Amino acid sequence: ACDGADTTFTFSFGIDTTADLQVILITAATGAESTLTLTTDYTVTSANANDPQDFTAGGTVTLTAAPSAAYEILLRRNTAKTQTANIDDEEVEEGLDKLTRISQDLSEWLGRSLYLPKSETGTSMQLAPVATRASKYLGFDANGAPVYVAGTNIDPDHYQAIFDNRDYANLAAAITAIGATVGELHIWDAETLTANAVFPATLGVVIHKGGSIIKASTYTLTISGPFDAGLYQVFSGFTTVTLSQVKQVYPQWFGATGDGTTNDTAAITVAITAALASESGHLNGLTTYSHPCVYFPKGVYSCETALTADVAGTVIFIDIRSEGAILVAGSGITLFGGVAGHVKISGLQFHGGATAISIKTNNTDASTIEIAGNYFLNQTASAIKSDTVSNSTKLSIHHNTMVNYQAASHVLDLLSSDYVEFCDNWVEPQSTTVFVLNNGNAVFERNTCVPLGEITRWFQCNGGLRISRCGFSGENTVHSFVDFNSPASVLHVSDSSVFTSGTEGYGIKFYALPQSLTWERNTGTYGFAGLFWFDPSISVAEVTAFLDRNNNDIRIDHPDVVYAGADSNGVAMAVALEGRRSHWERPFDLLSPTDLVATFGGFWDATNSTATPAATTDTYGNSTYRWTATADNQRVEILWNTTLASCVTGVWYTMIETIVVDSNQPLQVVLYAGAASKSFNLPRGAYNLCMPFRFASNQRTGIAVEKMPDTATMYYGAGYVVRGVHYSTTYPIRWYATAAPATLAHTIGEECINSDPDAGEPSKWLCTAAGTPGTWLPTNPIQSANAYTTTNVTATRALDANGGDIAVVSDVLATLIEDLKTAGVLKAP
């Protein structure tokens, strides 16, 4: 580098003469180079003080003027490509002359090549392999190194010519002059049409930022070849443009900003119209098209009016998609109207408006519509709707999120369609009716539906409906699950959780009887009224005939909940179903909190207690008890029956008794349930013991330790009994009350279970003579608890710091199920 003072610069490489040294002055800011002249601008002295003409060891350059700090000096060898020596041996001289000529040729070829400035070092200009650079533009990165940029619409054979619009008077002149030449026209500034412009398929068009095509008069624009532009406006004043070879059309090309403030309606409408007009592959005689996709880059697009007219067949054979663009709709508008066959709408966020998507196919056959991965928020009428003449439609709605706080709005309002798939969606409504289905068949699978407010019904169904593996939760009041009014259809609900509530909370309200009915493997609660409600217009005779016609098609895994209300048709259906069912069962992986039928933590009464130890809880937060043997070969047991008898008397169940124990020595522990028992030989440590058993009524359950050695201590926590599988065989109606029935007509064999028994009260009443209310016999009085121990074992209850029982934690069922899985009694799903 120069400093404005130094004039001398040394070099260490050898040269033959001073003429072989090149001194270059470089402007530091721009890299511009200027070659200085020997003698005029500088002189050269040898580094060999004994021989001033010997420059083999380098030397010193002395400038006539000192350059400022804005410059740099480059010293380089530039040997003349000549051979001037006269060698006596002609053959040797001829060889050297030939090498000199080769050197001169190479120098001439390199002089006509692309090369780096002499002052640059460290940058390689070697090209990448052909597979890397094929069909790409050659460019340079920030360090000046070669890069290979993929260009849109680059033909593998490359263009034969590049044209510039500024070389022609106008576009019409350019099209005429270029003709059929294969090439690419670059437009750099605004071009106003002076005539209809039709670019041939052989001519690609690239519009750079600042360039545009402006419509004038009624002139039209058709670009038949490849087209490329960035995300900026390139078309102005058009209502449509034909772009035959593009894969995607962007609203930005027509003036959309996506800034959330500008009204982008007109630009988006033209983009959609242009995509619909840019068809390819149209086969005569067949209604089939291939349109480019309309793609919305991320942004917020203000849409004050409809984007497409809500007229049948407006939007057809097109893909409209994004990766999260937000469309904010004006009040009361339908955003995408007239959606017909072979349309996919995906990745958009719809905010507000009356309806986001309106389907109108005019019953055109083979109309398939896919709506996927969108977000719908607060449409005042419906997120998605169809009119009454769109029957020939297969509609697939999946992986969407639908949130609505509008009470009068629907998620779906489908007045017609052949087949609807609604799968893997998240729905949060606050609607009177969430799904209106007047379709042929609808399938709902793997959806999560959470009520944001009070809901009258999830489904208003006038067609076939199959629901599987869905969750309909109960965060707010839901009065009914399905209102069904389609006598020629099917209604199948399985493997789902359904919660309804309120004084009119039903699972299904029948206004017509389906052709086929399934309700199986569902969990949840069905309000205060029952699973089924029947419109008064449906007679008992119709219910009976329905059951007779469909004896093999009806499947209900909970016949006892069908008639939880007093509706006569519900009772008739329950009686008929129970007469046809051999059994129903409920596996452990479908347990609910109502299946926890007994817990003994608060009812144990261990006698012969000694000093109370410090407060102790087991792993689950329950009170624990302790047995300590004071001699060898002791036996101790404790039995309970009060809680169990009051919970489940009069019904046959397969159940599980479970208890947690922890001992300091190996022990033999036995679980009891009535006549059943199971022995466990346990090493020292903590274990969860489980024993299945079949229970009828008033059977005691308990635990015992056999041959307990001296000083052995065992802690045991609260025990549980869980209803697992319930087998019933053609028994009559069962009621639940706190007293024997005093109203309604009853028949012999009906049972009334005491839902809140006390000691000494019957566990149930049995109807022994028909009548109103009939004759009811009390059975199975509730017994008291008993406890047993031996004189050589002390039994101690662990208390809290205040001397009271340690409280049992909630959610014992979840803990129990995990215990059952750990113990191997229950397999994890």
Short mmCIF file of C-alpha atoms in Angstrom, two decimals, residues 397-711:
data_model
loop_
_atom_site.label_atom_id
_atom_site.label_comp_id
_atom_site.label_asym_id
_atom_site.label_seq_id
_atom_site.Cartn_x
_atom_site.Cartn_y
_atom_site.Cartn_z
CA ILE A 397 -62.06 -31.67 4.17
CA HIS A 398 -59.00 -32.55 6.23
CA HIS A 399 -56.28 -31.14 8.51
CA ASN A 400 -58.04 -27.79 8.95
CA THR A 401 -58.52 -25.67 12.04
CA MET A 402 -61.96 -24.11 12.44
CA VAL A 403 -62.62 -21.59 15.22
CA ASN A 404 -65.86 -19.63 15.46
CA TYR A 405 -67.37 -17.46 18.19
CA GLN A 406 -70.51 -16.69 16.16
CA ALA A 407 -73.63 -18.34 17.64
CA ALA A 408 -75.56 -18.23 14.35
CA SER A 409 -72.75 -19.68 12.24
CA HIS A 410 -72.05 -23.25 11.10
CA VAL A 411 -68.74 -24.97 10.50
CA LEU A 412 -70.36 -26.91 7.66
CA ASP A 413 -73.68 -26.03 6.01
CA LEU A 414 -73.92 -28.65 3.29
CA LEU A 415 -77.35 -28.66 1.67
CA SER A 416 -76.25 -31.30 -0.87
CA SER A 417 -73.32 -33.54 -1.82
CA ASP A 418 -72.82 -37.21 -2.59
CA TYR A 419 -70.00 -37.97 -0.18
CA VAL A 420 -68.20 -35.93 2.49
CA GLU A 421 -64.97 -36.84 4.27
CA PHE A 422 -64.24 -34.68 7.30
CA CYS A 423 -61.03 -35.98 8.87
CA ASP A 424 -58.19 -34.87 11.14
CA ASN A 425 -59.65 -31.42 11.80
CA TRP A 426 -59.64 -29.27 14.95
CA VAL A 427 -63.00 -27.58 15.55
CA GLU A 428 -63.83 -24.95 18.20
CA PRO A 429 -67.37 -23.64 17.66
CA GLN A 430 -69.92 -21.60 19.54
CA SER A 431 -72.86 -22.43 17.32
CA THR A 432 -76.48 -23.38 17.67
CA THR A 433 -75.81 -26.11 15.10
CA VAL A 434 -72.20 -26.94 14.21
CA PHE A 435 -72.59 -29.34 11.26
CA VAL A 436 -75.59 -29.21 8.91
CA LEU A 437 -75.46 -32.30 6.68
CA ASN A 438 -78.05 -32.84 3.96
CA ASN A 439 -75.70 -35.09 2.03
CA GLY A 440 -75.82 -38.65 0.80
CA ASN A 441 -73.10 -39.95 3.12
CA ALA A 442 -70.67 -38.27 5.50
CA VAL A 443 -67.64 -39.80 7.22
CA PHE A 444 -66.12 -38.06 10.26
CA GLU A 445 -62.84 -39.52 11.52
CA ARG A 446 -60.08 -38.44 13.93
CA ASN A 447 -61.51 -34.98 14.61
CA THR A 448 -61.18 -33.03 17.85
CA CYS A 449 -64.18 -30.83 18.61
CA VAL A 450 -64.20 -28.47 21.60
CA PRO A 451 -67.26 -26.29 22.34
CA LEU A 452 -66.37 -22.65 23.01
CA GLY A 453 -69.89 -21.91 24.24
CA GLU A 454 -73.36 -23.42 24.53
CA ILE A 455 -74.27 -25.68 21.61
CA THR A 456 -77.74 -26.95 20.79
CA ARG A 457 -76.47 -29.85 18.66
CA TRP A 458 -73.25 -30.97 17.03
CA PHE A 459 -74.99 -32.53 14.00
CA GLN A 460 -78.22 -31.81 12.17
CA CYS A 461 -78.23 -34.84 9.91
CA ASN A 462 -80.45 -35.53 6.92
CA GLY A 463 -78.23 -38.17 5.35
CA GLY A 464 -75.97 -41.07 6.20
CA LEU A 465 -73.43 -40.38 8.95
CA ARG A 466 -70.48 -42.45 10.15
CA ILE A 467 -68.40 -41.12 13.05
CA SER A 468 -65.27 -42.90 14.27
CA ARG A 469 -62.32 -42.08 16.53
CA CYS A 470 -63.45 -38.53 17.23
CA GLY A 471 -63.54 -36.47 20.42
CA PHE A 472 -66.49 -34.22 21.24
CA SER A 473 -65.63 -32.72 24.60
CA GLY A 474 -67.82 -31.12 27.24
CA GLU A 475 -66.17 -27.85 28.25
CA ASN A 476 -69.53 -26.09 27.72
CA THR A 477 -73.18 -27.11 27.58
CA VAL A 478 -74.08 -29.35 24.62
CA HIS A 479 -77.77 -30.30 24.47
CA SER A 480 -77.54 -33.13 21.95
CA PHE A 481 -74.97 -34.89 19.84
CA VAL A 482 -76.94 -35.78 16.69
CA ASP A 483 -80.40 -34.70 15.55
CA PHE A 484 -81.19 -37.41 13.01
CA ASN A 485 -83.88 -37.12 10.30
CA SER A 486 -82.99 -39.44 7.41
CA PRO A 487 -85.01 -42.67 7.36
CA ALA A 488 -83.23 -44.22 4.36
CA SER A 489 -79.70 -43.75 5.72
CA VAL A 490 -77.30 -45.18 8.27
CA LEU A 491 -76.08 -43.79 11.59
CA HIS A 492 -72.87 -45.33 12.95
CA VAL A 493 -70.94 -43.91 15.93
CA SER A 494 -67.96 -45.83 17.30
CA ASP A 495 -64.70 -45.48 19.22
CA SER A 496 -65.41 -41.83 20.09
CA SER A 497 -65.81 -39.73 23.21
CA VAL A 498 -69.12 -37.86 23.36
CA PHE A 499 -70.23 -35.45 26.08
CA THR A 500 -73.65 -33.86 26.27
CA SER A 501 -75.16 -32.00 29.21
CA GLY A 502 -78.08 -29.85 30.27
CA THR A 503 -81.60 -30.92 31.19
CA GLU A 504 -82.18 -32.08 27.62
CA GLY A 505 -78.79 -33.64 27.09
CA TYR A 506 -79.19 -36.63 24.78
CA GLY A 507 -76.80 -38.56 22.62
CA ILE A 508 -79.12 -38.87 19.61
CA LYS A 509 -82.51 -37.31 18.95
CA PHE A 510 -84.47 -39.36 16.42
CA TYR A 511 -86.93 -37.54 14.21
CA ALA A 512 -86.81 -40.56 11.88
CA LEU A 513 -85.46 -44.08 12.35
CA PRO A 514 -82.33 -44.96 10.36
CA GLN A 515 -81.96 -48.00 8.17
CA SER A 516 -78.97 -49.15 10.21
CA LEU A 517 -77.85 -48.06 13.70
CA THR A 518 -74.53 -48.59 15.51
CA TRP A 519 -73.40 -47.14 18.84
CA GLU A 520 -70.39 -49.03 20.18
CA ARG A 521 -67.14 -48.55 22.07
CA ASN A 522 -67.94 -44.91 22.85
CA THR A 523 -67.13 -43.14 26.10
CA GLY A 524 -68.44 -39.98 27.72
CA THR A 525 -71.62 -38.83 29.41
CA TYR A 526 -75.01 -38.29 27.90
CA GLY A 527 -76.53 -35.51 29.96
CA PHE A 528 -79.40 -36.04 32.39
CA ALA A 529 -81.85 -37.56 29.94
CA GLY A 530 -80.25 -40.55 28.26
CA LEU A 531 -78.59 -41.76 25.13
CA PHE A 532 -81.65 -41.72 22.83
CA TRP A 533 -84.67 -39.47 22.47
CA PHE A 534 -87.54 -40.20 20.05
CA ASP A 535 -89.86 -37.66 18.50
CA PRO A 536 -93.48 -38.27 19.63
CA SER A 537 -94.44 -38.86 16.00
CA ILE A 538 -92.46 -42.14 16.14
CA SER A 539 -94.68 -44.82 17.67
CA VAL A 540 -93.69 -47.83 19.76
CA ALA A 541 -94.93 -50.00 16.90
CA GLU A 542 -92.52 -48.26 14.52
CA VAL A 543 -89.65 -48.80 16.93
CA THR A 544 -90.54 -52.48 17.24
CA ALA A 545 -90.84 -52.89 13.46
CA PHE A 546 -87.51 -51.10 13.06
CA LEU A 547 -85.86 -53.54 15.45
CA ASP A 548 -87.45 -56.53 13.72
CA ARG A 549 -86.30 -55.36 10.29
CA ASN A 550 -82.75 -54.66 11.39
CA ASN A 551 -82.13 -57.35 13.97
CA ASN A 552 -78.64 -58.10 12.62
CA ASP A 553 -77.67 -54.51 11.76
CA ILE A 554 -78.22 -52.82 15.14
CA ARG A 555 -75.25 -52.79 17.49
CA ILE A 556 -75.33 -50.95 20.83
CA ASP A 557 -72.79 -51.82 23.50
CA HIS A 558 -74.61 -50.08 26.38
CA PRO A 559 -78.27 -51.12 26.31
CA ASP A 560 -78.75 -50.03 29.92
CA VAL A 561 -78.10 -46.36 29.09
CA VAL A 562 -80.57 -46.31 26.22
CA TYR A 563 -83.53 -45.88 28.51
CA ALA A 564 -82.02 -43.58 31.13
CA GLY A 565 -84.92 -41.24 30.40
CA ALA A 566 -88.59 -42.19 30.75
CA ASP A 567 -89.40 -42.00 27.04
CA SER A 568 -91.54 -45.03 26.10
CA ASN A 569 -89.80 -45.61 22.76
CA GLY A 570 -86.43 -45.59 24.45
CA VAL A 571 -87.66 -48.20 26.93
CA ALA A 572 -89.09 -50.28 24.09
CA MET A 573 -85.78 -50.17 22.22
CA ALA A 574 -83.82 -51.07 25.35
CA VAL A 575 -86.05 -54.06 26.08
CA ALA A 576 -85.80 -55.28 22.52
CA LEU A 577 -82.05 -54.81 22.38
CA GLU A 578 -81.45 -56.58 25.70
CA GLY A 579 -83.55 -59.49 24.46
CA ARG A 580 -81.29 -59.78 21.39
CA ARG A 581 -77.94 -59.26 23.03
CA SER A 582 -75.99 -62.16 24.45
CA HIS A 583 -73.42 -59.92 26.11
CA TRP A 584 -71.56 -56.67 25.86
CA GLU A 585 -68.11 -55.95 27.09
CA ARG A 586 -65.92 -53.02 27.94
CA PRO A 587 -62.13 -53.50 27.76
CA PHE A 588 -59.82 -51.82 30.26
CA ASP A 589 -58.41 -49.32 27.77
CA LEU A 590 -61.89 -47.74 27.51
CA LEU A 591 -62.42 -47.29 31.27
CA SER A 592 -63.91 -44.02 32.51
CA PRO A 593 -64.09 -42.51 36.03
CA THR A 594 -67.55 -44.05 36.52
CA ASP A 595 -65.93 -47.49 36.38
CA LEU A 596 -64.06 -46.93 39.64
CA VAL A 597 -66.63 -48.71 41.80
CA ALA A 598 -64.82 -48.99 45.13
CA THR A 599 -61.91 -47.54 47.08
CA PHE A 600 -61.07 -48.74 50.57
CA GLY A 601 -58.69 -46.06 51.85
CA GLY A 602 -61.32 -44.37 54.02
CA PHE A 603 -63.05 -47.54 55.29
CA TRP A 604 -60.23 -49.67 56.69
CA ASP A 605 -60.33 -50.36 60.42
CA ALA A 606 -57.15 -51.99 61.66
CA THR A 607 -57.33 -53.12 65.30
CA ASN A 608 -54.69 -53.76 68.00
CA SER A 609 -52.84 -50.57 67.04
CA THR A 610 -49.73 -49.52 68.86
CA ALA A 611 -47.83 -46.24 68.78
CA THR A 612 -48.66 -44.09 65.73
CA PRO A 613 -45.63 -43.63 63.41
CA ALA A 614 -44.71 -40.43 61.57
CA ALA A 615 -46.91 -39.32 58.67
CA THR A 616 -46.50 -41.62 55.66
CA THR A 617 -47.98 -41.64 52.15
CA ASP A 618 -47.56 -44.10 49.35
CA THR A 619 -46.43 -43.25 45.83
CA TYR A 620 -49.94 -42.10 44.92
CA GLY A 621 -50.52 -39.82 47.92
CA ASN A 622 -52.84 -42.27 49.73
CA SER A 623 -52.79 -43.12 53.43
CA THR A 624 -50.72 -46.23 54.12
CA TYR A 625 -51.00 -48.85 56.88
CA ARG A 626 -48.31 -51.01 58.47
CA TRP A 627 -48.17 -54.56 59.76
CA THR A 628 -45.16 -55.59 61.87
CA ALA A 629 -44.73 -59.21 63.03
CA THR A 630 -43.35 -59.86 66.53
CA ALA A 631 -42.92 -63.64 66.05
CA ASP A 632 -42.28 -66.08 63.17
CA ASN A 633 -44.92 -67.80 61.00
CA GLN A 634 -47.69 -65.31 61.69
CA ARG A 635 -50.83 -64.91 59.57
CA VAL A 636 -52.76 -61.63 59.33
CA GLU A 637 -55.70 -60.61 57.16
CA ILE A 638 -58.20 -57.81 56.77
CA LEU A 639 -61.46 -57.98 54.81
CA TRP A 640 -63.81 -55.28 53.53
CA ASN A 641 -67.20 -55.40 51.91
CA THR A 642 -69.26 -52.29 52.76
CA THR A 643 -68.19 -50.00 49.89
CA LEU A 644 -68.11 -52.75 47.30
CA ALA A 645 -71.58 -54.04 48.17
CA SER A 646 -73.14 -50.57 48.01
CA CYS A 647 -71.64 -49.83 44.60
CA VAL A 648 -72.29 -52.88 42.46
CA THR A 649 -74.84 -55.21 44.07
CA GLY A 650 -77.15 -57.14 41.82
CA VAL A 651 -75.04 -57.06 38.64
CA TRP A 652 -72.56 -59.61 37.32
CA TYR A 653 -69.15 -58.14 36.52
CA THR A 654 -65.66 -59.24 35.83
CA MET A 655 -63.62 -56.90 38.03
CA ILE A 656 -60.11 -56.12 39.17
CA GLU A 657 -59.03 -55.78 42.79
CA THR A 658 -55.74 -53.96 43.16
CA ILE A 659 -53.60 -52.83 46.09
CA VAL A 660 -50.07 -51.41 46.59
CA VAL A 661 -47.79 -53.14 49.11
CA ASP A 662 -44.22 -52.48 50.30
CA SER A 663 -42.25 -54.89 52.53
CA ASN A 664 -38.79 -55.12 54.09
CA GLN A 665 -38.61 -58.92 53.69
CA PRO A 666 -39.85 -61.56 51.21
CA LEU A 667 -43.53 -62.27 51.92
CA GLN A 668 -46.43 -64.44 50.73
CA VAL A 669 -49.39 -62.09 50.17
CA VAL A 670 -52.93 -63.26 49.28
CA LEU A 671 -55.76 -61.21 47.73
CA TYR A 672 -59.37 -62.31 48.41
CA ALA A 673 -62.65 -61.58 46.60
CA GLY A 674 -65.54 -63.80 47.64
CA ALA A 675 -64.55 -67.38 46.91
CA ALA A 676 -61.65 -66.27 44.68
CA SER A 677 -58.09 -65.80 45.88
CA LYS A 678 -54.65 -65.25 44.38
CA SER A 679 -51.31 -65.77 46.13
CA PHE A 680 -48.16 -63.69 45.43
CA ASN A 681 -44.65 -64.73 46.53
CA LEU A 682 -42.98 -61.33 46.70
CA PRO A 683 -39.34 -60.39 47.14
CA ARG A 684 -38.73 -57.38 49.35
CA GLY A 685 -39.79 -54.07 47.84
CA ALA A 686 -42.90 -52.30 46.54
CA TYR A 687 -45.48 -53.94 44.25
CA ASN A 688 -48.90 -53.31 42.80
CA LEU A 689 -50.98 -56.49 43.17
CA CYS A 690 -53.92 -57.15 40.85
CA MET A 691 -56.50 -59.94 40.83
CA PRO A 692 -59.40 -60.31 38.38
CA PHE A 693 -62.58 -61.82 39.81
CA ARG A 694 -66.26 -62.19 39.03
CA PHE A 695 -68.57 -60.38 41.41
CA ALA A 696 -72.31 -60.73 42.08
CA SER A 697 -73.26 -59.01 45.35
CA ASN A 698 -72.21 -58.64 48.98
CA GLN A 699 -68.91 -60.40 48.50
CA ARG A 700 -66.02 -59.36 50.69
CA THR A 701 -62.61 -58.43 49.36
CA GLY A 702 -59.40 -58.30 51.35
CA ILE A 703 -55.70 -59.01 51.80
CA ALA A 704 -53.73 -61.46 53.95
CA VAL A 705 -50.07 -62.31 54.66
CA GLU A 706 -49.09 -65.97 55.24
CA LYS A 707 -46.16 -67.13 57.45
CA MET A 708 -44.98 -63.62 58.23
CA PRO A 709 -41.46 -63.82 59.79
CA ASP A 710 -40.45 -62.01 62.95
CA THR A 711 -39.59 -58.30 62.48
#
